[in-house]
Structures are given as C-alpha cells and as structure tokens.
Amino acid sequence: MNRITQLFQQQSQKLLNVYFTAGYPQLNDTRTILKNLQEAGADLVEIGMPYSDPVADGETIQASNQRALENGMSLKVLFSQLEGMRDEIHVPVLLMGYINPVLQFGVEAFCQKCQEVGVDGLILPDIPADVYEEEFKPTFEKYGLLNIFLITPQTTEKRILYIDEVSQGFIYMVSSASITGAKTGISAEQEAYFDRIANLNLKNPRLIGFGISDNQSFEQASKNANGAIIGSAFIKAISQGSDLPSTIQTFVQGIKGPVTII
Amino acid sequence: MKIADQVTSAFQVNERGYYGPYGGAFIPEMLYPNVEELRENYLTIMADPSFQAEFEYLLRDYVGRPTPLYLAERLSEVYNTKIYLKREDLCHTGAHKVNNTIGQILLAKRLGKNKIVAETGAGQHGVATATVCALMGIECIVYMGEIDIERQAPNVARMKMLGAEVRPATSGSRTLKDATNEAMRHWINNPVDTHYIIGSVVGPHPYPDMVARFQSVISEEIRNQLAEKTGSELPDYVIACVGGGSNAAGAFYHFLNDASVKLVAAEAAGMGVESGHSAATTFLGKPGVLHGSRSILMQTEDGQVVEPFSISAGLDYPGIGPMHANLATSGRGIFKAITDEEALASGFQLAKLEGIIPALESAHALACLKTLNASPDEVVVVNLSGRGDKDLATYMKYL
C-alpha cells in the first residue's frame, strides 16, 4: 500500500506535512533535512523541485528556488540525492513543483525515477484536475504515484466533489486565496470554510496549507482537517539556523510538541 | 469593425483551447475559478450586440480607428516592391495594445470586476490599460520589471499620470516574464473583484483567443483597405513582430486561411541567435509550459526558463503565444530572427525615408523587408504596431 494512504488509515494524531526546497540552503542538504524532519516528528515531507517561475509561491519560497538553482539543483541531481533514501526514511515523501521541468525530464521517465527512489506522491499545482485526468493519470498510476490536488475557498462545491473523485491520498486545502507565505494566522472566515469542507464528507482526508506558521495556526487548522502543511515558515527557519539538525528539531517541536518515541 | 466570429480552421483555437498541440490552461487551482468564469462567458459577452456596439464606438471615437493603411512610396522604392504600413502607431496611446484593453475592460465590467491588474514590458500595454481604467474609473495596478521601469521611463510617467499604480517586479530577470509572474500572483491573491488584463496572446485559454479576437480588427481593416486601394483584399505578405505576439495575431487573423498570403513573424534575436543574448523563441526554444499555456519556450535542458534579451522591452519575453507556436511548427508562419542592430537600422531608415519613428518592436518587423525578395508588383503589409517616442533614449545612443 502507498505510504500516504497507509499513514492516513493509521492516523492517531494531527499530521504535520513539512515542505522544503531541494538544494536549499546548500545543494547537498536535501537528505540531511529529510532525515532530521523525520526524526523531529514530521509525518509527511514535501520536497520542492526548484523552478525559475513558481507563480503559486510567494517571495520566501521563490527565493529558495532561485538559490537552489544557483546551487546547481536539478531533477537529475535530486533523484541522485534521493537514491537509497528508503533505507532510512519511512515517512511518506512527496515531490512538489511545476510541470515544465517534469515535461522536459519526460513524464514517464520522471514517474519511473520517483518509483525507483521511493517517492509516494506528487503535487504539481499547474496541472488542473481535468488536464491530469486526460493526459497524465495513466502514467502516474502505472508507477504507483498519488497526485495531490489543491482546493481553495473559491473552488465550487461541484468541482470539489470532482477533485475528490480524481484524488487519492489527500486533498490539499489552500487556506485562503493567496500565494504561499502571503498571509499568516487563521481567521473566522477561514474556519467557516474549513467547516464547510468538513461537512462535505469527502472520501479523501484533508491537509490545510498556506498561512500555517506556528503551533496556534497548526492546531486551529487541524481542528477541521487531518492536519496541516508548513512551507514558508520552515524555509525561513532553516535559512537562519546554521545547525540544521537542532534548527529542525526546535522548529517541528514548536509546531507539534515533543516527539513521542515509538 | 466587428469582433471576429468563431472560425473553424487548423490555425484557430479549438473548443478546448488548443492550437494544434499548443495552448490549454495549465494553471494552479487558485486561478481556476477566475479563468473558468472568463472561459464560460467571453464568447457570449463578445457576441452581445450591446457589447459590440460599445466596443466599436470606443475604437472609432476614442482610439481613432480605422487606422490608415499607408502606401510608403519611398520605402517601396528602396525594396522595389509595394509596401503598405498599417498605422497602429496612430492609435490613441501609441500602439495596437489599446484595441485589446478596450475590449477587456468592457468584458471585466460585464463580469462585475472593479479592479484591474496588468503586466507590461515596454510599457505600451501598461499605458493602454491605465488609459482604459481611467476612462472607466476603475482602480489599476500595473506590474513592470525593474529593468523595464528604468528603460521605459516616459511610459512609467504616463501610467502614473493616468492614475495607475506601477509596481516593480524585482524577481528573476526583472523584465516582462517576471512582471507577468507578479501579476498572476496578484490575481491569485485577489480572485473575486479583480480582472487580469493580459496584454498579449499568451496565458491560459481563453486569453490567447480572446486577445487575438480583439486585435483581429487590424487584419479586418487591412482586407477592407487593400480592396479599396488595390482591388484585392489579399496581400502577398503580412509582416509583424512577435514577442508574445498580439499585434501579429491581430494582423494575421483574417488571413490565416488564405494560403497565398505569406505570414512573416519577426522575432528579436538580440545580439544574435547564438550569442546567448537573444529572445528568438522559435529558434532557441522547445515545447514547454509557462504562464498557463503549452507553447514554445526558451529553457534550459532541465526546463528552467531562460532569461531572454532584446533591445526592445516589448519583445523581451522567453515564449510566444500558442497560436504562433502552431504557426511556426506547422510552417504556416515564416519566422525570422532580427538582431538589435538590424532593427535599429530599419528604425532609422523609416524615420529618414517616411518621417515615421517606429517603436523598436515594429522596427524588427520592418527589418524583415530586406530578406523578402518580393517582386515589384507584390503587395507587402507591415504592421507598424507602435510609435517610437518611448524608445527615443535608446535610438539616441545610436544616432
């Protein structure tokens, strides 16, 4: 069974999904960050594939993308860094990014590589659900990859139901109409939106992202979903800290509370 | 002056938003409701007689259409053929861009939007957008690359005088590509009350088709004017410059299905196609997805967008619209790469021979004349997309 599906099936607590950009702050930090996130208690990890024009992202993530590209990150380098990761990484790993680098790598070759290194799912925000269904789905499924879709407060109920039908794994609920890192905190209006979606009884679990930056917003967002996703706040934290393992430990514990050793 | 009806042809958009293999709507879900709202409504709104009447009235009495089709006799003599200039430089605001912004502002109003965001490279589209926003009393924010703000100061001043807020795009190459990214982000952050007026035939479907239809007034007028002047609606060549490609889309539109008309597109080769400082997309690019559509794109082997270069801010874009990508790969369009130097020479030549200072963008189209080898009785139409006042500082450096 796919690790993402398994995680949600066995879920006993609010889940924390942490995003970081591959190749940032340094080219070879990818595995260190991944391993330390797992040890600190992140339940899922989203690795950003850097892109020159990440339109759905804000300043923080764009700057990290830019820096990672300057550091020499590419899909080829990323896959080589992820080779053998399943010897030590048991949390679900997703790759997040934009479609153009994937198209240039070759969709089939990309999916095959993902399967080889043990990636469980993909988040490619510039493939809308209908385009995915028509063009990409068979290839993604062939290699056991779950494709995660976004919904926003403006997504109509009809489309949410459609996205729920096409989705496997979880639905990424964008907390407000915004790019990443643009707003922080959760408003009453957003809570009403979370409620509305919770009442739709979707078949997929839901994680809330965008605007989650601390324990309070994590707790609030998780009340009406299975957990939350943090990106920009984590990128900011690791860009300041020189000692990655302790920075990551402190950050994740700050969001989630101390890790329980099983 | 009628907005083009739905035309079925291999070179027009199909019902799913594709031109051959190019086009579509590759957008994050955050933009889906806005783009879908537009897609569902644009054809109906544009077909509404009251919309058409208002569009035609403004194009005539405000923009100054029809623009003349001028037989440039001295230029014709030099190239030993018959050269007509379609004088889009005489439009209000100084370029063809205003045809599209008039159309889109009327559309935005009918969609109930009360704020406008736009991107601009040379500033022509920004000025045209700021103009129609002033005309309609609508708030306007224009994103412009930091570098373009420096090299197009007169247009920045015009936008500000017209009441628009000009926001610098400080990321990436700090030119048109990045201004487009910022405008898209602004739209993501303001999805309900804001309409994004894209200035070229790029972006997710239905933008390329919508903008091409608003600009198709150019080719419709060319046909009518040529019939009057020469007895035939069809020229032998239509030449236009292509950055994103809106003036070319407008100039080509009503000739797409007339195989005898050669459609010539001038791309900016900058310092030379192979120099590493170029914006000649069809020569250097390959299929890819940028700003919401699949088209031809200048990119690295890893799919990162390459920063383009051109002396002309309006052509300094790493992609072309999907309609043009299809014209290029199908062979219907003849694409030529024109260097900065060639464009400058053609700009000076037109000024001296005809007393018209063309925009540097249009100067690229003019530079194609020397490569045509047209015969004396052939008819060549060059779309003079804009006037060169904004480029004086650049021209002066080479005087």
XYZ file of C-alpha atoms in Angstrom:
661
model
C 0.000 0.000 0.000
C 1.147 3.535 -0.732
C 2.755 5.106 2.360
C 0.463 8.147 2.177
C -2.687 6.027 2.164
C -1.304 3.888 4.997
C -0.432 6.938 7.096
C -3.955 8.355 6.914
C -5.506 4.964 7.599
C -3.447 4.541 10.747
C -3.652 8.165 11.779
C -3.956 8.720 15.531
C -2.936 12.361 15.758
C -2.925 15.568 13.748
C -0.492 15.199 10.893
C 2.255 17.634 10.065
C 3.480 17.870 6.497
C 6.598 19.999 6.044
C 7.756 21.479 2.745
C 11.340 22.316 1.913
C 13.095 23.215 -1.325
C 15.601 20.667 -2.608
C 19.102 22.105 -2.738
C 18.438 24.858 -0.203
C 20.187 26.339 1.714
C 23.045 24.188 0.318
C 22.967 21.802 -2.636
C 23.611 18.706 -0.549
C 21.291 19.479 2.378
C 18.356 17.517 0.915
C 18.960 14.225 2.720
C 20.024 15.893 5.961
C 16.805 17.913 6.081
C 14.670 14.931 5.132
C 16.192 12.729 7.811
C 16.016 15.382 10.505
C 12.407 16.221 9.676
C 11.529 12.564 10.135
C 13.416 12.377 13.406
C 11.842 15.581 14.691
C 8.358 14.182 14.066
C 7.170 15.410 10.681
C 4.563 12.914 9.431
C 4.961 13.639 5.731
C 7.627 15.517 3.836
C 7.178 17.521 0.677
C 10.346 18.164 -1.303
C 10.175 21.158 -3.612
C 11.638 20.768 -7.085
C 13.047 24.229 -7.752
C 11.680 26.181 -10.710
C 12.597 29.532 -12.173
C 8.995 30.777 -12.291
C 6.990 29.398 -9.360
C 3.846 31.541 -9.797
C 1.820 29.988 -6.986
C 4.560 30.692 -4.465
C 5.461 33.792 -2.543
C 8.732 35.585 -2.012
C 10.246 33.182 0.541
C 9.786 30.007 -1.489
C 10.658 31.729 -4.751
C 13.925 32.983 -3.241
C 14.732 29.473 -2.003
C 14.000 28.116 -5.504
C 16.306 30.683 -7.034
C 19.087 29.910 -4.589
C 18.702 26.156 -5.079
C 19.001 26.584 -8.849
C 22.103 28.716 -8.363
C 23.453 25.949 -6.131
C 23.092 23.572 -9.079
C 19.921 21.697 -8.175
C 18.079 19.895 -10.972
C 15.783 16.891 -11.168
C 18.737 14.675 -12.093
C 20.696 15.829 -9.049
C 17.641 15.491 -6.811
C 16.977 11.911 -7.889
C 20.606 11.022 -7.295
C 20.361 12.520 -3.798
C 17.210 10.530 -3.064
C 18.664 7.222 -4.238
C 18.602 4.741 -1.393
C 16.578 7.044 0.871
C 14.192 4.243 1.779
C 16.995 2.574 3.740
C 16.488 5.247 6.373
C 13.317 7.178 5.543
C 9.937 5.650 6.385
C 7.702 8.737 6.272
C 5.778 9.380 3.045
C 7.695 11.630 0.663
C 6.084 13.835 -1.951
C 7.684 15.899 -4.670
C 6.156 19.315 -5.215
C 6.838 21.564 -8.187
C 5.771 22.830 -11.577
C 5.070 20.838 -14.677
C 7.658 22.257 -17.082
C 10.789 20.657 -15.607
C 8.844 17.370 -15.406
C 7.871 17.635 -19.080
C 11.494 18.236 -20.056
C 12.656 15.264 -17.952
C 9.941 13.205 -19.639
C 6.758 12.336 -17.746
C 7.297 8.597 -17.923
C 10.991 8.767 -17.042
C 10.156 11.095 -14.154
C 7.486 8.796 -12.735
C 9.772 5.811 -13.107
C 12.532 7.598 -11.195
C 10.069 8.582 -8.473
C 9.104 4.960 -8.038
C 12.739 3.809 -8.035
C 13.785 6.160 -5.229
C 10.587 5.648 -3.238
C 8.565 8.826 -3.777
C 4.912 8.289 -2.854
C 3.109 11.261 -4.306
C 3.290 14.421 -6.351
C 1.946 17.944 -6.032
C 2.079 19.780 -9.364
C -0.171 22.803 -8.929
C -0.165 23.874 -12.561
C -1.805 20.660 -13.711
C -5.519 21.170 -13.093
C -7.537 18.043 -12.266
C -9.154 17.759 -15.703
C -5.822 18.062 -17.544
C -4.369 15.447 -15.168
C -7.185 13.051 -15.864
C -6.852 13.412 -19.621
C -3.085 13.491 -20.017
C -1.156 12.227 -17.026
C -3.201 9.861 -14.901
C -2.350 6.507 -16.532
C 1.391 7.168 -16.289
C 1.236 8.350 -12.671
C -0.814 5.313 -11.696
C 1.468 2.914 -13.524
C 4.264 3.940 -11.164
C 2.131 3.990 -8.024
C 2.237 7.756 -7.573
C -0.617 9.589 -5.910
C -1.307 13.033 -7.345
C -2.464 15.561 -4.788
C -4.842 18.349 -5.826
C -5.452 21.722 -4.307
C -8.776 23.305 -3.459
C -9.295 26.914 -2.391
C -12.118 28.915 -0.775
C -13.201 29.818 -4.330
C -13.419 26.235 -5.594
C -17.070 25.412 -6.230
C -18.714 22.525 -4.427
C -19.240 20.728 -7.729
C -15.535 20.965 -8.533
C -14.525 19.907 -5.000
C -16.577 16.751 -5.444
C -14.919 16.168 -8.813
C -11.444 16.729 -7.341
C -12.316 14.350 -4.504
C -13.241 11.741 -7.067
C -9.995 12.147 -9.052
C -7.795 12.366 -5.936
C -6.041 9.707 -3.971
C -4.013 10.255 -0.838
C -5.270 13.561 0.476
C -6.664 16.897 -0.640
C -4.513 19.963 -0.155
C -6.794 22.687 1.158
C -5.351 26.112 0.450
C -6.443 28.096 3.490
C -7.141 31.373 1.723
C -6.993 32.948 -1.687
C -3.277 33.576 -1.766
C 0.144 32.527 -2.844
C 2.332 30.722 -0.268
C 3.610 32.713 2.680
C 1.386 35.708 1.915
C -0.798 35.572 4.996
C -0.355 34.106 8.430
C -2.858 33.011 11.051
C -6.365 31.646 10.620
C -9.425 33.933 10.552
C -13.034 33.179 11.475
C -13.914 33.283 7.786
C -11.317 30.619 7.070
C -12.651 28.465 9.914
C -16.087 28.659 8.305
C -14.545 27.440 5.038
C -12.793 24.560 6.838
C -16.133 23.661 8.444
C -17.955 23.792 5.140
C -15.477 21.373 3.564
C -15.506 19.072 6.611
C -19.279 18.799 6.198
C -18.991 17.655 2.581
C -17.916 14.194 3.796
C -15.256 13.782 1.148
C -13.699 10.369 0.664
C -10.187 11.802 0.899
C -8.548 13.136 4.048
C -7.551 16.798 4.027
C -4.458 18.764 4.949
C -4.577 22.529 5.214
C -1.757 24.624 3.844
C -0.775 28.272 3.235
C -0.655 30.580 6.249
C 0.323 27.910 8.792
C 3.400 29.105 10.636
C 3.204 28.239 14.328
C 1.631 25.948 16.909
C -1.514 28.057 17.190
C -2.282 28.118 13.455
C -1.355 24.423 13.197
C -3.779 23.494 15.980
C -6.547 25.699 14.593
C -6.201 24.370 11.059
C -6.025 20.765 12.243
C -9.322 21.026 14.125
C -11.289 20.661 10.922
C -8.879 18.564 8.899
C -6.397 15.739 9.283
C -3.501 18.078 9.759
C -1.625 20.888 8.140
C 1.228 21.772 5.816
C 4.026 24.225 6.564
C 6.351 25.646 3.931
C 7.446 29.267 4.028
C 7.861 29.368 7.829
C 10.123 26.313 7.693
C 12.195 27.760 4.837
C 12.653 30.936 6.881
C 13.724 28.904 9.916
C 16.371 26.873 8.090
C 17.695 29.890 6.235
C 18.518 31.485 9.571
C 19.783 28.476 11.519
C 23.352 27.329 10.919
C 22.935 24.000 12.681
C 20.290 22.196 10.609
C 19.524 19.241 12.944
C 18.872 21.392 16.005
C 17.029 24.077 13.999
C 14.732 21.440 12.532
C 14.181 19.740 15.897
C 13.262 23.038 17.529
C 11.027 24.095 14.645
C 8.998 20.880 14.432
C 8.623 20.612 18.204
C 7.496 24.214 18.281
C 4.707 23.387 15.844
C 3.722 19.959 17.079
C 5.028 19.472 20.585
C 7.801 16.995 21.557
C 8.037 13.804 19.521
C 6.845 10.531 21.023
C 9.437 7.793 20.574
C 7.720 4.622 19.456
C -15.112 46.796 -37.145
C -16.665 43.640 -35.907
C -15.172 41.216 -33.435
C -14.202 38.089 -35.301
C -16.761 35.322 -35.355
C -15.837 31.813 -34.379
C -13.793 30.470 -37.266
C -13.017 26.827 -37.623
C -9.617 26.207 -39.103
C -6.434 24.361 -38.361
C -4.892 27.637 -37.218
C -7.674 28.769 -34.892
C -8.240 27.701 -31.345
C -10.325 24.567 -30.898
C -13.149 24.289 -28.397
C -10.747 23.001 -25.746
C -8.373 25.911 -26.032
C -5.655 24.352 -28.184
C -3.914 25.446 -31.361
C -2.635 22.128 -32.643
C -0.563 20.786 -29.729
C -0.214 24.196 -28.054
C -2.434 26.134 -25.670
C -4.663 24.831 -22.890
C -4.928 26.129 -19.362
C -2.098 24.983 -17.088
C -2.963 26.969 -14.011
C -2.937 26.406 -10.261
C -6.311 25.736 -8.704
C -6.167 29.207 -7.144
C -6.682 30.674 -10.612
C -9.127 28.091 -11.878
C -12.366 29.860 -10.850
C -11.290 33.150 -12.453
C -10.145 31.596 -15.693
C -13.182 29.333 -15.837
C -15.523 32.281 -15.303
C -13.852 34.027 -18.203
C -13.883 30.939 -20.414
C -17.555 30.342 -19.812
C -18.532 33.920 -20.584
C -16.150 35.558 -23.035
C -17.717 34.399 -26.291
C -21.249 35.162 -25.157
C -20.310 38.609 -23.897
C -18.303 39.407 -27.029
C -21.182 38.309 -29.250
C -23.677 40.532 -27.439
C -24.759 43.355 -29.794
C -24.599 45.941 -26.992
C -21.009 44.887 -26.238
C -20.071 45.079 -29.901
C -21.685 48.483 -30.247
C -19.782 49.864 -27.265
C -16.504 48.293 -28.436
C -16.929 49.681 -31.941
C -17.901 53.120 -30.665
C -14.818 53.358 -28.444
C -12.489 52.026 -31.132
C -13.805 54.594 -33.566
C -14.264 57.714 -31.440
C -11.730 57.136 -28.669
C -8.942 55.067 -30.245
C -9.225 56.642 -33.688
C -9.951 53.585 -35.802
C -9.738 52.635 -38.558
C -6.019 53.337 -38.582
C -4.688 54.239 -42.026
C -3.114 51.748 -44.405
C -0.396 53.899 -45.876
C 1.491 53.209 -49.084
C 5.079 54.004 -48.141
C 6.387 55.059 -51.538
C 9.975 55.907 -50.675
C 10.397 52.726 -48.649
C 8.796 50.759 -51.504
C 11.309 52.259 -53.900
C 14.240 51.066 -51.803
C 12.942 47.487 -51.645
C 11.484 47.552 -55.167
C 8.025 46.353 -54.125
C 4.744 47.820 -52.847
C 4.913 48.337 -49.106
C 1.899 49.371 -47.078
C 2.198 50.304 -43.424
C -0.726 49.530 -41.142
C -0.522 52.513 -38.850
C -1.316 51.063 -35.421
C 1.167 53.651 -34.138
C -1.587 56.190 -34.717
C -3.922 54.548 -32.219
C -4.621 56.524 -29.069
C -1.798 55.701 -26.596
C 0.570 54.983 -29.486
C 0.209 51.286 -30.100
C -2.181 48.492 -31.041
C -2.365 47.463 -27.372
C -5.375 49.697 -26.745
C -7.642 47.594 -29.022
C -7.332 44.753 -26.548
C -7.551 46.796 -23.362
C -10.762 48.474 -24.545
C -12.225 45.043 -25.190
C -11.081 43.566 -21.893
C -12.189 46.489 -19.746
C -15.690 46.219 -21.217
C -15.603 42.499 -20.543
C -14.354 42.998 -16.977
C -17.208 45.409 -16.298
C -19.751 42.903 -17.547
C -18.167 40.265 -15.287
C -18.690 42.622 -12.340
C -14.986 43.203 -11.653
C -13.994 46.570 -10.216
C -10.217 46.252 -10.097
C -7.667 45.639 -12.813
C -4.199 44.165 -12.699
C -1.864 44.028 -15.683
C 1.739 43.362 -16.616
C 3.817 45.364 -19.025
C 7.166 45.110 -20.766
C 7.734 48.161 -22.938
C 5.002 49.962 -21.067
C 2.677 50.149 -24.080
C 0.252 47.640 -22.634
C 0.547 49.252 -19.209
C -0.276 52.642 -20.675
C -3.181 51.198 -22.655
C -4.520 49.500 -19.522
C -4.065 52.583 -17.348
C -5.858 54.576 -20.043
C -8.980 52.425 -20.176
C -9.062 52.188 -16.372
C -9.005 55.986 -16.188
C -11.722 56.103 -18.821
C -13.918 53.753 -16.831
C -12.957 54.958 -13.344
C -11.523 51.587 -12.331
C -8.560 51.011 -9.992
C -5.456 49.831 -11.839
C -2.237 48.149 -10.728
C 0.480 47.507 -13.328
C 3.464 45.250 -12.671
C 6.583 46.106 -14.594
C 10.076 44.650 -14.388
C 12.529 46.834 -12.510
C 14.821 46.955 -15.551
C 11.960 47.940 -17.857
C 10.956 50.700 -15.445
C 14.423 52.156 -15.952
C 14.495 51.843 -19.748
C 10.896 52.930 -20.404
C 10.659 55.964 -18.108
C 8.244 58.005 -20.281
C 5.659 55.216 -20.216
C 6.021 54.828 -16.459
C 5.304 58.536 -16.085
C 2.273 58.224 -18.366
C 0.835 55.335 -16.367
C 1.251 57.277 -13.149
C -0.370 60.372 -14.634
C -3.300 58.198 -15.718
C -3.762 57.164 -12.100
C -2.305 53.660 -12.203
C -0.061 52.252 -9.520
C 3.134 50.893 -11.082
C 4.669 48.100 -9.020
C 8.209 46.942 -9.813
C 8.823 43.227 -10.369
C 12.130 42.608 -8.644
C 12.489 38.850 -9.112
C 14.328 36.870 -11.799
C 15.355 38.836 -14.872
C 13.269 41.834 -13.692
C 11.614 42.145 -17.113
C 8.326 41.145 -18.729
C 8.398 37.476 -17.685
C 8.704 38.437 -14.042
C 6.117 41.202 -14.304
C 3.771 38.510 -15.639
C 4.570 36.234 -12.673
C 3.826 39.058 -10.249
C 0.566 39.989 -11.962
C -0.540 36.340 -11.820
C 0.329 36.223 -8.116
C -1.658 39.389 -7.547
C -4.637 37.794 -9.270
C -4.262 34.665 -7.111
C -4.351 36.890 -4.031
C -7.351 38.889 -5.306
C -9.554 36.446 -7.173
C -13.002 37.870 -6.622
C -13.006 41.554 -7.541
C -10.037 41.698 -9.931
C -9.706 41.047 -13.647
C -6.270 40.430 -15.094
C -5.846 42.183 -18.437
C -3.167 40.136 -20.170
C -1.557 42.210 -22.909
C -0.579 39.537 -25.368
C -1.806 36.306 -26.910
C -0.267 34.330 -24.058
C -1.594 32.905 -20.795
C -4.185 30.209 -20.171
C -7.110 29.655 -22.511
C -9.190 31.747 -23.250
C -6.679 34.619 -23.146
C -4.808 33.879 -26.393
C -8.080 33.539 -28.292
C -9.758 36.496 -26.602
C -6.835 38.851 -27.205
C -6.454 37.657 -30.814
C -10.136 38.390 -31.447
C -9.898 41.886 -30.007
C -6.814 42.528 -32.131
C -8.311 40.946 -35.260
C -9.775 44.354 -36.070
C -6.323 45.033 -37.573
C -6.497 42.336 -40.261
C -10.145 43.037 -40.935
C -9.301 46.648 -41.698
C -6.279 45.635 -43.796
C -8.522 43.490 -46.006
C -11.078 46.267 -46.482
C -8.465 48.925 -47.072
C -6.464 46.809 -49.524
C -9.607 46.050 -51.512
C -10.193 49.791 -51.845
C -6.608 50.621 -52.715
C -5.561 47.680 -54.873
C -8.756 45.916 -55.880
C -7.775 42.782 -53.957
C -8.262 42.019 -50.287
C -5.217 39.789 -50.207
C -1.633 40.995 -49.926
C 1.303 38.739 -50.753
C 2.946 39.259 -47.376
C 1.890 40.405 -43.918
C 4.810 41.159 -41.611
C 4.571 41.723 -37.868
C 6.873 41.452 -34.878
C 6.347 38.770 -32.233
C 7.182 38.964 -28.560
C 4.129 37.321 -27.051
C 2.548 38.071 -30.399
C -0.606 40.168 -30.031
C -0.071 42.580 -32.908
C 0.960 39.708 -35.160
C -2.102 37.707 -34.127
C -4.260 40.703 -34.990
C -2.525 41.338 -38.316
C -2.616 37.660 -39.345
C -6.068 36.750 -38.024
C -8.230 37.200 -41.129
C -5.527 35.822 -43.427
C -4.875 32.567 -41.590
C -6.903 30.548 -44.080
C -5.661 32.348 -47.195
C -2.707 30.185 -48.141
C -1.478 32.678 -50.753
C -0.759 35.253 -48.045
C 2.656 34.687 -46.520
C 2.612 35.456 -42.817
C 6.010 36.690 -41.662
C 6.823 36.967 -37.956
C 9.876 38.878 -36.736
C 11.422 37.675 -33.505
C 14.045 39.531 -31.539
C 17.446 37.907 -31.988
C 19.050 40.447 -29.646
C 22.809 40.311 -30.147
C 22.402 37.280 -32.413
C 20.522 33.976 -32.178
C 23.562 32.088 -30.915
C 25.014 34.921 -28.823
C 23.419 33.903 -25.536
C 21.662 37.285 -25.541
C 18.569 36.673 -27.601
C 14.780 36.390 -27.424
C 14.287 34.427 -30.677
C 11.964 31.831 -29.178
C 11.173 29.669 -32.188
C 14.890 29.382 -32.996
C 16.053 28.675 -29.462
C 13.019 27.263 -27.682
C 11.236 23.957 -27.395
C 7.760 22.958 -26.247
C 7.035 23.735 -22.618
C 4.575 25.300 -20.203
C 4.853 28.866 -18.964
C 2.279 31.337 -17.668
C -0.590 28.936 -18.104
C -0.216 27.521 -21.574
C 1.773 24.996 -23.505
C 3.790 26.723 -26.176
C 7.373 27.142 -27.353
C 9.648 28.350 -24.639
C 13.299 29.279 -24.209
C 14.520 26.968 -21.490
C 17.461 25.009 -20.182
C 17.763 21.268 -20.605
C 16.253 20.976 -17.108
C 13.173 23.008 -18.024
C 14.163 26.237 -16.294
C 13.076 29.327 -18.165
C 15.953 31.144 -19.830
C 16.133 34.891 -19.430
C 15.695 36.486 -22.827
C 17.428 39.531 -24.199
C 16.354 42.197 -26.660
C 16.961 45.893 -27.107
C 13.185 46.127 -27.321
C 11.423 45.659 -23.983
C 8.205 44.565 -25.699
C 9.912 41.598 -27.360
C 11.951 40.588 -24.332
C 9.884 37.502 -23.485
C 11.076 33.878 -23.399
C 7.952 32.421 -25.023
C 5.429 33.091 -27.756
C 1.673 32.656 -27.783
C 0.345 29.170 -28.589
C -1.221 30.356 -31.840
C 2.202 31.459 -33.062
C 3.861 28.284 -31.829
C 1.435 26.391 -34.034
C 2.069 28.707 -36.997
C 5.808 28.167 -36.550
C 5.791 24.376 -36.306
C 3.124 23.871 -38.966
C 5.043 26.046 -41.405
C 2.095 28.414 -41.951
C 4.131 31.249 -40.461
C 7.600 32.264 -41.662
C 9.658 33.161 -38.590
C 12.688 35.404 -38.897
C 15.242 36.347 -36.267
C 16.146 40.044 -36.351
C 19.099 41.392 -34.372
C 19.089 44.600 -32.349
C 21.402 46.124 -34.928
C 19.134 45.248 -37.860
C 16.085 46.594 -36.031
C 17.829 49.855 -35.181
C 18.928 50.314 -38.807
C 15.358 49.757 -40.007
C 14.008 52.188 -37.411
C 16.377 54.897 -38.618
C 15.605 54.063 -42.232
C 11.859 54.521 -41.760
C 12.370 57.778 -39.897
C 14.518 59.184 -42.711
C 12.506 57.868 -45.654
C 8.950 58.293 -44.409
C 9.097 60.641 -41.429
C 7.782 57.956 -39.102
C 9.698 56.905 -35.984
C 8.619 53.341 -35.268
C 8.655 51.559 -31.924
C 11.714 49.312 -31.661
C 9.301 46.370 -31.695
C 7.903 47.438 -35.071
C 11.421 48.120 -36.332
C 12.017 44.359 -36.082
C 9.114 43.780 -38.475
C 10.488 46.403 -40.868
C 13.871 44.674 -40.849
C 12.274 41.625 -42.493
C 11.781 43.660 -45.694
C 15.348 43.157 -46.809
C 15.027 39.385 -46.624
C 11.818 39.041 -48.681
C 12.977 39.478 -52.271
C 9.437 40.490 -53.157
C 8.785 41.416 -56.769
C 7.782 44.948 -57.818
C 4.102 44.108 -58.247
C 3.755 42.210 -54.976
C 1.954 43.790 -52.051
C 3.605 43.756 -48.636
C 1.836 44.923 -45.493
C 3.960 45.729 -42.451
C 2.078 46.093 -39.216
C 3.548 49.165 -37.579
C 2.475 48.149 -34.106
C 3.572 51.231 -32.202
C 5.343 54.546 -32.303
C 8.900 55.122 -31.239
C 8.612 58.062 -28.849
C 9.109 55.717 -25.909
C 12.327 54.408 -27.490
C 13.943 57.753 -28.236
C 16.516 57.382 -25.472
C 17.643 54.075 -26.991
C 17.656 55.402 -30.545
C 19.649 58.470 -29.432
C 22.503 56.248 -28.275
C 22.994 55.133 -31.872
C 22.431 58.454 -33.684
